[in-house]
Amino acid sequence: QNSMVLSAAIFITLIGLIIYLHFVKVDQESLLVIGSLGIQVTSSYASGKESTTFIEMGQVKDVVINEAIHMQKVIYYLCILLQDPGDPQGVSEVVPLFQSSKPRLDCLIEVYKSCQEILEQRKT
């Protein structure tokens, strides 16, 4: 009886660990910006699985560094602002980037500057 309960607990723990590694634990995040095409955001999980999102450049209004207060700390994160199709001056959605890795502000500033250079080239 006890060994059966212990075996079941170990089995459930292993299944939980596999699910955590496959769907939750992000190992690496990357951002690829191509001025003529769009922005590709890729998350690589600890299990080897990859999740990729592509945003067309026509939808991108701007890239900004946003700040939030969380647990008595100020957290900075990079966001893509998507244009509202009905209102050219409006923003329809804010897409946060690097949610799992949470890079420092100095790293975010470097990425921000690179993104702004590409966005400026697209406008001219």
GROMACS .gro file of N, CA and C in nm:
model
  372
    1GLN      N    1   0.083  -0.120   0.000
    1GLN     CA    2   0.000   0.000   0.000
    1GLN      C    3   0.088   0.126   0.000
    2ASN      N    4   0.185   0.134   0.094
    2ASN     CA    5   0.270   0.252   0.102
    2ASN      C    6   0.359   0.267  -0.021
    3SER      N    7   0.408   0.156  -0.072
    3SER     CA    8   0.495   0.165  -0.191
    3SER      C    9   0.414   0.210  -0.313
    4MET      N   10   0.289   0.175  -0.318
    4MET     CA   11   0.203   0.218  -0.429
    4MET      C   12   0.178   0.370  -0.422
    5VAL      N   13   0.156   0.421  -0.304
    5VAL     CA   14   0.136   0.565  -0.286
    5VAL      C   15   0.265   0.640  -0.320
    6LEU      N   16   0.379   0.587  -0.275
    6LEU     CA   17   0.508   0.649  -0.305
    6LEU      C   18   0.536   0.647  -0.455
    7SER      N   19   0.508   0.538  -0.521
    7SER     CA   20   0.527   0.529  -0.667
    7SER      C   21   0.439   0.629  -0.740
    8ALA      N   22   0.315   0.642  -0.697
    8ALA     CA   23   0.224   0.739  -0.758
    8ALA      C   24   0.274   0.882  -0.737
    9ALA      N   25   0.324   0.913  -0.619
    9ALA     CA   26   0.375   1.047  -0.590
    9ALA      C   27   0.498   1.078  -0.676
   10ILE      N   28   0.586   0.981  -0.691
   10ILE     CA   29   0.705   1.000  -0.775
   10ILE      C   30   0.664   1.019  -0.920
   11PHE      N   31   0.569   0.940  -0.968
   11PHE     CA   32   0.522   0.951  -1.106
   11PHE      C   33   0.459   1.088  -1.132
   12ILE      N   34   0.377   1.134  -1.042
   12ILE     CA   35   0.312   1.265  -1.058
   12ILE      C   36   0.416   1.376  -1.054
   13THR      N   37   0.517   1.364  -0.968
   13THR     CA   38   0.624   1.463  -0.961
   13THR      C   39   0.702   1.468  -1.091
   14LEU      N   40   0.734   1.352  -1.148
   14LEU     CA   41   0.807   1.348  -1.276
   14LEU      C   42   0.725   1.409  -1.389
   15ILE      N   43   0.597   1.378  -1.395
   15ILE     CA   44   0.510   1.435  -1.497
   15ILE      C   45   0.504   1.587  -1.481
   16GLY      N   46   0.493   1.635  -1.358
   16GLY     CA   47   0.492   1.779  -1.331
   16GLY      C   48   0.621   1.846  -1.375
   17LEU      N   49   0.734   1.782  -1.349
   17LEU     CA   50   0.863   1.835  -1.389
   17LEU      C   51   0.876   1.842  -1.541
   18ILE      N   52   0.831   1.739  -1.609
   18ILE     CA   53   0.835   1.738  -1.756
   18ILE      C   54   0.748   1.849  -1.812
   19ILE      N   55   0.629   1.867  -1.758
   19ILE     CA   56   0.540   1.974  -1.804
   19ILE      C   57   0.603   2.110  -1.778
   20TYR      N   58   0.664   2.127  -1.660
   20TYR     CA   59   0.730   2.253  -1.627
   20TYR      C   60   0.842   2.284  -1.726
   21LEU      N   61   0.927   2.186  -1.755
   21LEU     CA   62   1.039   2.208  -1.846
   21LEU      C   63   0.992   2.233  -1.989
   22HIS      N   64   0.881   2.172  -2.027
   22HIS     CA   65   0.835   2.183  -2.166
   22HIS      C   66   0.755   2.311  -2.191
   23PHE      N   67   0.679   2.358  -2.094
   23PHE     CA   68   0.588   2.470  -2.119
   23PHE      C   69   0.621   2.597  -2.041
   24VAL      N   70   0.698   2.589  -1.933
   24VAL     CA   71   0.716   2.704  -1.844
   24VAL      C   72   0.859   2.757  -1.843
   25LYS      N   73   0.957   2.672  -1.824
   25LYS     CA   74   1.096   2.712  -1.804
   25LYS      C   75   1.159   2.760  -1.935
   26VAL      N   76   1.167   2.893  -1.953
   26VAL     CA   77   1.227   2.951  -2.073
   26VAL      C   78   1.378   2.958  -2.052
   27ASP      N   79   1.451   2.902  -2.146
   27ASP     CA   80   1.597   2.896  -2.139
   27ASP      C   81   1.661   3.016  -2.207
   28GLN      N   82   1.599   3.062  -2.317
   28GLN     CA   83   1.658   3.170  -2.395
   28GLN      C   84   1.549   3.244  -2.471
   29GLU      N   85   1.565   3.376  -2.483
   29GLU     CA   86   1.473   3.458  -2.560
   29GLU      C   87   1.553   3.540  -2.661
   30SER      N   88   1.499   3.553  -2.782
   30SER     CA   89   1.571   3.631  -2.883
   30SER      C   90   1.474   3.720  -2.959
   31LEU      N   91   1.529   3.826  -3.016
   31LEU     CA   92   1.453   3.925  -3.090
   31LEU      C   93   1.526   3.950  -3.220
   32LEU      N   94   1.455   3.936  -3.332
   32LEU     CA   95   1.513   3.961  -3.464
   32LEU      C   96   1.427   4.067  -3.531
   33VAL      N   97   1.489   4.181  -3.565
   33VAL     CA   98   1.417   4.291  -3.628
   33VAL      C   99   1.471   4.310  -3.768
   34ILE      N  100   1.383   4.296  -3.867
   34ILE     CA  101   1.418   4.319  -4.007
   34ILE      C  102   1.326   4.430  -4.056
   35GLY      N  103   1.386   4.544  -4.089
   35GLY     CA  104   1.310   4.664  -4.120
   35GLY      C  105   1.208   4.647  -4.231
   36SER      N  106   1.238   4.567  -4.332
   36SER     CA  107   1.146   4.553  -4.444
   36SER      C  108   1.039   4.446  -4.421
   37LEU      N  109   1.057   4.361  -4.320
   37LEU     CA  110   0.963   4.251  -4.297
   37LEU      C  111   0.886   4.264  -4.166
   38GLY      N  112   0.958   4.261  -4.055
   38GLY     CA  113   0.891   4.265  -3.927
   38GLY      C  114   0.981   4.225  -3.813
   39ILE      N  115   0.918   4.189  -3.703
   39ILE     CA  116   0.988   4.154  -3.579
   39ILE      C  117   0.953   4.010  -3.543
   40GLN      N  118   1.056   3.930  -3.518
   40GLN     CA  119   1.037   3.791  -3.476
   40GLN      C  120   1.086   3.775  -3.334
   41VAL      N  121   1.000   3.723  -3.248
   41VAL     CA  122   1.032   3.698  -3.107
   41VAL      C  123   1.032   3.546  -3.087
   42THR      N  124   1.144   3.492  -3.038
   42THR     CA  125   1.156   3.348  -3.019
   42THR      C  126   1.190   3.317  -2.873
   43SER      N  127   1.119   3.221  -2.816
   43SER     CA  128   1.147   3.172  -2.681
   43SER      C  129   1.185   3.025  -2.692
   44SER      N  130   1.301   2.990  -2.636
   44SER     CA  131   1.347   2.851  -2.634
   44SER      C  132   1.330   2.798  -2.493
   45TYR      N  133   1.261   2.687  -2.480
   45TYR     CA  134   1.233   2.627  -2.350
   45TYR      C  135   1.342   2.526  -2.314
   46ALA      N  136   1.350   2.492  -2.188
   46ALA     CA  137   1.453   2.400  -2.137
   46ALA      C  138   1.443   2.263  -2.203
   47SER      N  139   1.324   2.226  -2.248
   47SER     CA  140   1.306   2.095  -2.311
   47SER      C  141   1.352   2.094  -2.457
   48GLY      N  142   1.386   2.212  -2.512
   48GLY     CA  143   1.426   2.221  -2.652
   48GLY      C  144   1.316   2.276  -2.741
   49LYS      N  145   1.196   2.284  -2.689
   49LYS     CA  146   1.083   2.339  -2.765
   49LYS      C  147   1.105   2.487  -2.790
   50GLU      N  148   1.063   2.536  -2.908
   50GLU     CA  149   1.073   2.678  -2.939
   50GLU      C  150   0.936   2.733  -2.973
   51SER      N  151   0.913   2.856  -2.931
   51SER     CA  152   0.788   2.926  -2.961
   51SER      C  153   0.826   3.056  -3.032
   52THR      N  154   0.772   3.078  -3.152
   52THR     CA  155   0.806   3.195  -3.231
   52THR      C  156   0.682   3.276  -3.262
   53THR      N  157   0.695   3.407  -3.248
   53THR     CA  158   0.588   3.500  -3.283
   53THR      C  159   0.644   3.600  -3.382
   54PHE      N  160   0.568   3.627  -3.488
   54PHE     CA  161   0.611   3.723  -3.589
   54PHE      C  162   0.511   3.838  -3.595
   55ILE      N  163   0.562   3.960  -3.595
   55ILE     CA  164   0.479   4.079  -3.604
   55ILE      C  165   0.522   4.155  -3.730
   56GLU      N  166   0.428   4.177  -3.822
   56GLU     CA  167   0.460   4.248  -3.945
   56GLU      C  168   0.498   4.392  -3.913
   57MET      N  169   0.592   4.446  -3.989
   57MET     CA  170   0.641   4.581  -3.963
   57MET      C  171   0.531   4.686  -3.983
   58GLY      N  172   0.434   4.659  -4.066
   58GLY     CA  173   0.323   4.752  -4.086
   58GLY      C  174   0.237   4.768  -3.962
   59GLN      N  175   0.240   4.672  -3.873
   59GLN     CA  176   0.162   4.677  -3.749
   59GLN      C  177   0.237   4.751  -3.636
   60VAL      N  178   0.369   4.766  -3.651
   60VAL     CA  179   0.451   4.822  -3.544
   60VAL      C  180   0.443   4.974  -3.547
   61LYS      N  181   0.401   5.030  -3.436
   61LYS     CA  182   0.400   5.177  -3.422
   61LYS      C  183   0.531   5.225  -3.363
   62ASP      N  184   0.578   5.158  -3.257
   62ASP     CA  185   0.702   5.199  -3.192
   62ASP      C  186   0.751   5.088  -3.100
   63VAL      N  187   0.875   5.101  -3.056
   63VAL     CA  188   0.934   5.014  -2.954
   63VAL      C  189   0.972   5.105  -2.839
   64VAL      N  190   0.930   5.071  -2.718
   64VAL     CA  191   0.955   5.156  -2.602
   64VAL      C  192   1.006   5.072  -2.484
   65ILE      N  193   1.071   5.141  -2.391
   65ILE     CA  194   1.106   5.079  -2.263
   65ILE      C  195   1.001   5.126  -2.163
   66ASN      N  196   0.932   5.032  -2.104
   66ASN     CA  197   0.826   5.063  -2.008
   66ASN      C  198   0.875   5.025  -1.869
   67GLU      N  199   0.810   5.079  -1.769
   67GLU     CA  200   0.847   5.045  -1.632
   67GLU      C  201   0.723   5.005  -1.554
   68ALA      N  202   0.745   4.917  -1.459
   68ALA     CA  203   0.636   4.872  -1.373
   68ALA      C  204   0.690   4.855  -1.231
   69ILE      N  205   0.602   4.869  -1.136
   69ILE     CA  206   0.640   4.847  -0.996
   69ILE      C  207   0.588   4.710  -0.956
   70HIS      N  208   0.679   4.625  -0.910
   70HIS     CA  209   0.644   4.489  -0.872
   70HIS      C  210   0.718   4.453  -0.744
   71MET      N  211   0.643   4.421  -0.640
   71MET     CA  212   0.703   4.380  -0.513
   71MET      C  213   0.806   4.482  -0.463
   72GLN      N  214   0.768   4.607  -0.461
   72GLN     CA  215   0.851   4.717  -0.412
   72GLN      C  216   0.979   4.737  -0.493
   73LYS      N  217   0.977   4.695  -0.619
   73LYS     CA  218   1.090   4.715  -0.709
   73LYS      C  219   1.038   4.775  -0.839
   74VAL      N  220   1.120   4.855  -0.904
   74VAL     CA  221   1.088   4.905  -1.037
   74VAL      C  222   1.150   4.811  -1.137
   75ILE      N  223   1.067   4.757  -1.226
   75ILE     CA  224   1.113   4.664  -1.329
   75ILE      C  225   1.097   4.731  -1.464
   76TYR      N  226   1.201   4.726  -1.546
   76TYR     CA  227   1.197   4.782  -1.680
   76TYR      C  228   1.184   4.668  -1.780
   77TYR      N  229   1.104   4.691  -1.884
   77TYR     CA  230   1.089   4.590  -1.987
   77TYR      C  231   1.065   4.657  -2.121
   78LEU      N  232   1.104   4.588  -2.226
   78LEU     CA  233   1.090   4.637  -2.362
   78LEU      C  234   0.953   4.597  -2.415
   79CYS      N  235   0.888   4.690  -2.486
   79CYS     CA  236   0.754   4.663  -2.541
   79CYS      C  237   0.747   4.707  -2.686
   80ILE      N  238   0.665   4.636  -2.762
   80ILE     CA  239   0.631   4.676  -2.897
   80ILE      C  240   0.489   4.732  -2.893
   81LEU      N  241   0.472   4.853  -2.943
   81LEU     CA  242   0.340   4.914  -2.952
   81LEU      C  243   0.285   4.886  -3.091
   82LEU      N  244   0.166   4.825  -3.098
   82LEU     CA  245   0.104   4.794  -3.226
   82LEU      C  246   0.004   4.902  -3.263
   83GLN      N  247   0.004   4.939  -3.391
   83GLN     CA  248  -0.086   5.043  -3.439
   83GLN      C  249  -0.230   4.996  -3.436
   84ASP      N  250  -0.318   5.087  -3.404
   84ASP     CA  251  -0.461   5.062  -3.411
   84ASP      C  252  -0.504   5.082  -3.556
   85PRO      N  253  -0.560   4.979  -3.623
   85PRO     CA  254  -0.598   4.995  -3.764
   85PRO      C  255  -0.703   5.105  -3.786
   86GLY      N  256  -0.788   5.128  -3.690
   86GLY     CA  257  -0.893   5.229  -3.705
   86GLY      C  258  -0.844   5.370  -3.676
   87ASP      N  259  -0.740   5.383  -3.595
   87ASP     CA  260  -0.689   5.515  -3.555
   87ASP      C  261  -0.538   5.516  -3.572
   88PRO      N  262  -0.486   5.588  -3.675
   88PRO     CA  263  -0.340   5.587  -3.700
   88PRO      C  264  -0.257   5.641  -3.584
   89GLN      N  265  -0.317   5.725  -3.499
   89GLN     CA  266  -0.244   5.780  -3.386
   89GLN      C  267  -0.254   5.692  -3.261
   90GLY      N  268  -0.344   5.594  -3.262
   90GLY     CA  269  -0.369   5.513  -3.145
   90GLY      C  270  -0.286   5.386  -3.140
   91VAL      N  271  -0.288   5.324  -3.024
   91VAL     CA  272  -0.218   5.197  -3.001
   91VAL      C  273  -0.322   5.091  -2.969
   92SER      N  274  -0.319   4.981  -3.043
   92SER     CA  275  -0.418   4.875  -3.021
   92SER      C  276  -0.372   4.773  -2.918
   93GLU      N  277  -0.241   4.753  -2.908
   93GLU     CA  278  -0.190   4.649  -2.818
   93GLU      C  279  -0.047   4.679  -2.778
   94VAL      N  280  -0.010   4.639  -2.659
   94VAL     CA  281   0.127   4.650  -2.610
   94VAL      C  282   0.179   4.507  -2.593
   95VAL      N  283   0.289   4.474  -2.664
   95VAL     CA  284   0.345   4.339  -2.659
   95VAL      C  285   0.476   4.345  -2.580
   96PRO      N  286   0.477   4.293  -2.458
   96PRO     CA  287   0.601   4.294  -2.379
   96PRO      C  288   0.700   4.188  -2.430
   97LEU      N  289   0.828   4.221  -2.424
   97LEU     CA  290   0.934   4.130  -2.468
   97LEU      C  291   1.021   4.091  -2.349
   98PHE      N  292   1.092   3.981  -2.362
   98PHE     CA  293   1.187   3.933  -2.261
   98PHE      C  294   1.122   3.920  -2.123
   99GLN      N  295   1.006   3.859  -2.118
   99GLN     CA  296   0.933   3.844  -1.992
   99GLN      C  297   1.000   3.745  -1.897
  100SER      N  298   1.067   3.645  -1.949
  100SER     CA  299   1.128   3.544  -1.862
  100SER      C  300   1.270   3.580  -1.822
  101SER      N  301   1.346   3.640  -1.913
  101SER     CA  302   1.486   3.668  -1.882
  101SER      C  303   1.506   3.795  -1.800
  102LYS      N  304   1.415   3.890  -1.812
  102LYS     CA  305   1.421   4.016  -1.736
  102LYS      C  306   1.561   4.079  -1.738
  103PRO      N  307   1.608   4.123  -1.857
  103PRO     CA  308   1.742   4.183  -1.864
  103PRO      C  309   1.750   4.316  -1.790
  104ARG      N  310   1.872   4.354  -1.752
  104ARG     CA  311   1.895   4.481  -1.682
  104ARG      C  312   1.865   4.598  -1.775
  105LEU      N  313   1.848   4.716  -1.716
  105LEU     CA  314   1.813   4.835  -1.792
  105LEU      C  315   1.919   4.870  -1.896
  106ASP      N  316   2.047   4.857  -1.864
  106ASP     CA  317   2.152   4.892  -1.961
  106ASP      C  318   2.148   4.801  -2.084
  107CYS      N  319   2.112   4.675  -2.065
  107CYS     CA  320   2.096   4.583  -2.178
  107CYS      C  321   1.973   4.622  -2.262
  108LEU      N  322   1.865   4.656  -2.194
  108LEU     CA  323   1.744   4.697  -2.264
  108LEU      C  324   1.768   4.823  -2.346
  109ILE      N  325   1.848   4.915  -2.295
  109ILE     CA  326   1.877   5.039  -2.368
  109ILE      C  327   1.952   5.009  -2.497
  110GLU      N  328   2.046   4.914  -2.493
  110GLU     CA  329   2.119   4.877  -2.615
  110GLU      C  330   2.025   4.818  -2.720
  111VAL      N  331   1.937   4.728  -2.678
  111VAL     CA  332   1.841   4.668  -2.770
  111VAL      C  333   1.745   4.775  -2.823
  112TYR      N  334   1.701   4.864  -2.734
  112TYR     CA  335   1.611   4.972  -2.772
  112TYR      C  336   1.673   5.061  -2.879
  113LYS      N  337   1.800   5.100  -2.860
  113LYS     CA  338   1.868   5.185  -2.957
  113LYS      C  339   1.878   5.117  -3.094
  114SER      N  340   1.910   4.990  -3.094
  114SER     CA  341   1.919   4.916  -3.220
  114SER      C  342   1.784   4.909  -3.290
  115CYS      N  343   1.679   4.884  -3.213
  115CYS     CA  344   1.544   4.878  -3.271
  115CYS      C  345   1.504   5.014  -3.328
  116GLN      N  346   1.536   5.121  -3.256
  116GLN     CA  347   1.501   5.255  -3.303
  116GLN      C  348   1.576   5.291  -3.431
  117GLU      N  349   1.702   5.249  -3.444
  117GLU     CA  350   1.777   5.272  -3.568
  117GLU      C  351   1.708   5.206  -3.686
  118ILE      N  352   1.664   5.083  -3.666
  118ILE     CA  353   1.597   5.010  -3.774
  118ILE      C  354   1.464   5.073  -3.807
  119LEU      N  355   1.389   5.114  -3.705
  119LEU     CA  356   1.260   5.178  -3.729
  119LEU      C  357   1.277   5.313  -3.800
  120GLU      N  358   1.381   5.388  -3.768
  120GLU     CA  359   1.406   5.515  -3.835
  120GLU      C  360   1.444   5.494  -3.981
  121GLN      N  361   1.522   5.390  -4.010
  121GLN     CA  362   1.559   5.359  -4.150
  121GLN      C  363   1.434   5.325  -4.230
  122ARG      N  364   1.340   5.258  -4.166
  122ARG     CA  365   1.218   5.219  -4.236
  122ARG      C  366   1.134   5.341  -4.271
  123LYS      N  367   1.133   5.443  -4.183
  123LYS     CA  368   1.052   5.562  -4.206
  123LYS      C  369   1.106   5.650  -4.317
  124THR      N  370   1.240   5.644  -4.340
  124THR     CA  371   1.298   5.730  -4.443
  124THR      C  372   1.301   5.665  -4.578
   0.00000   0.00000   0.00000
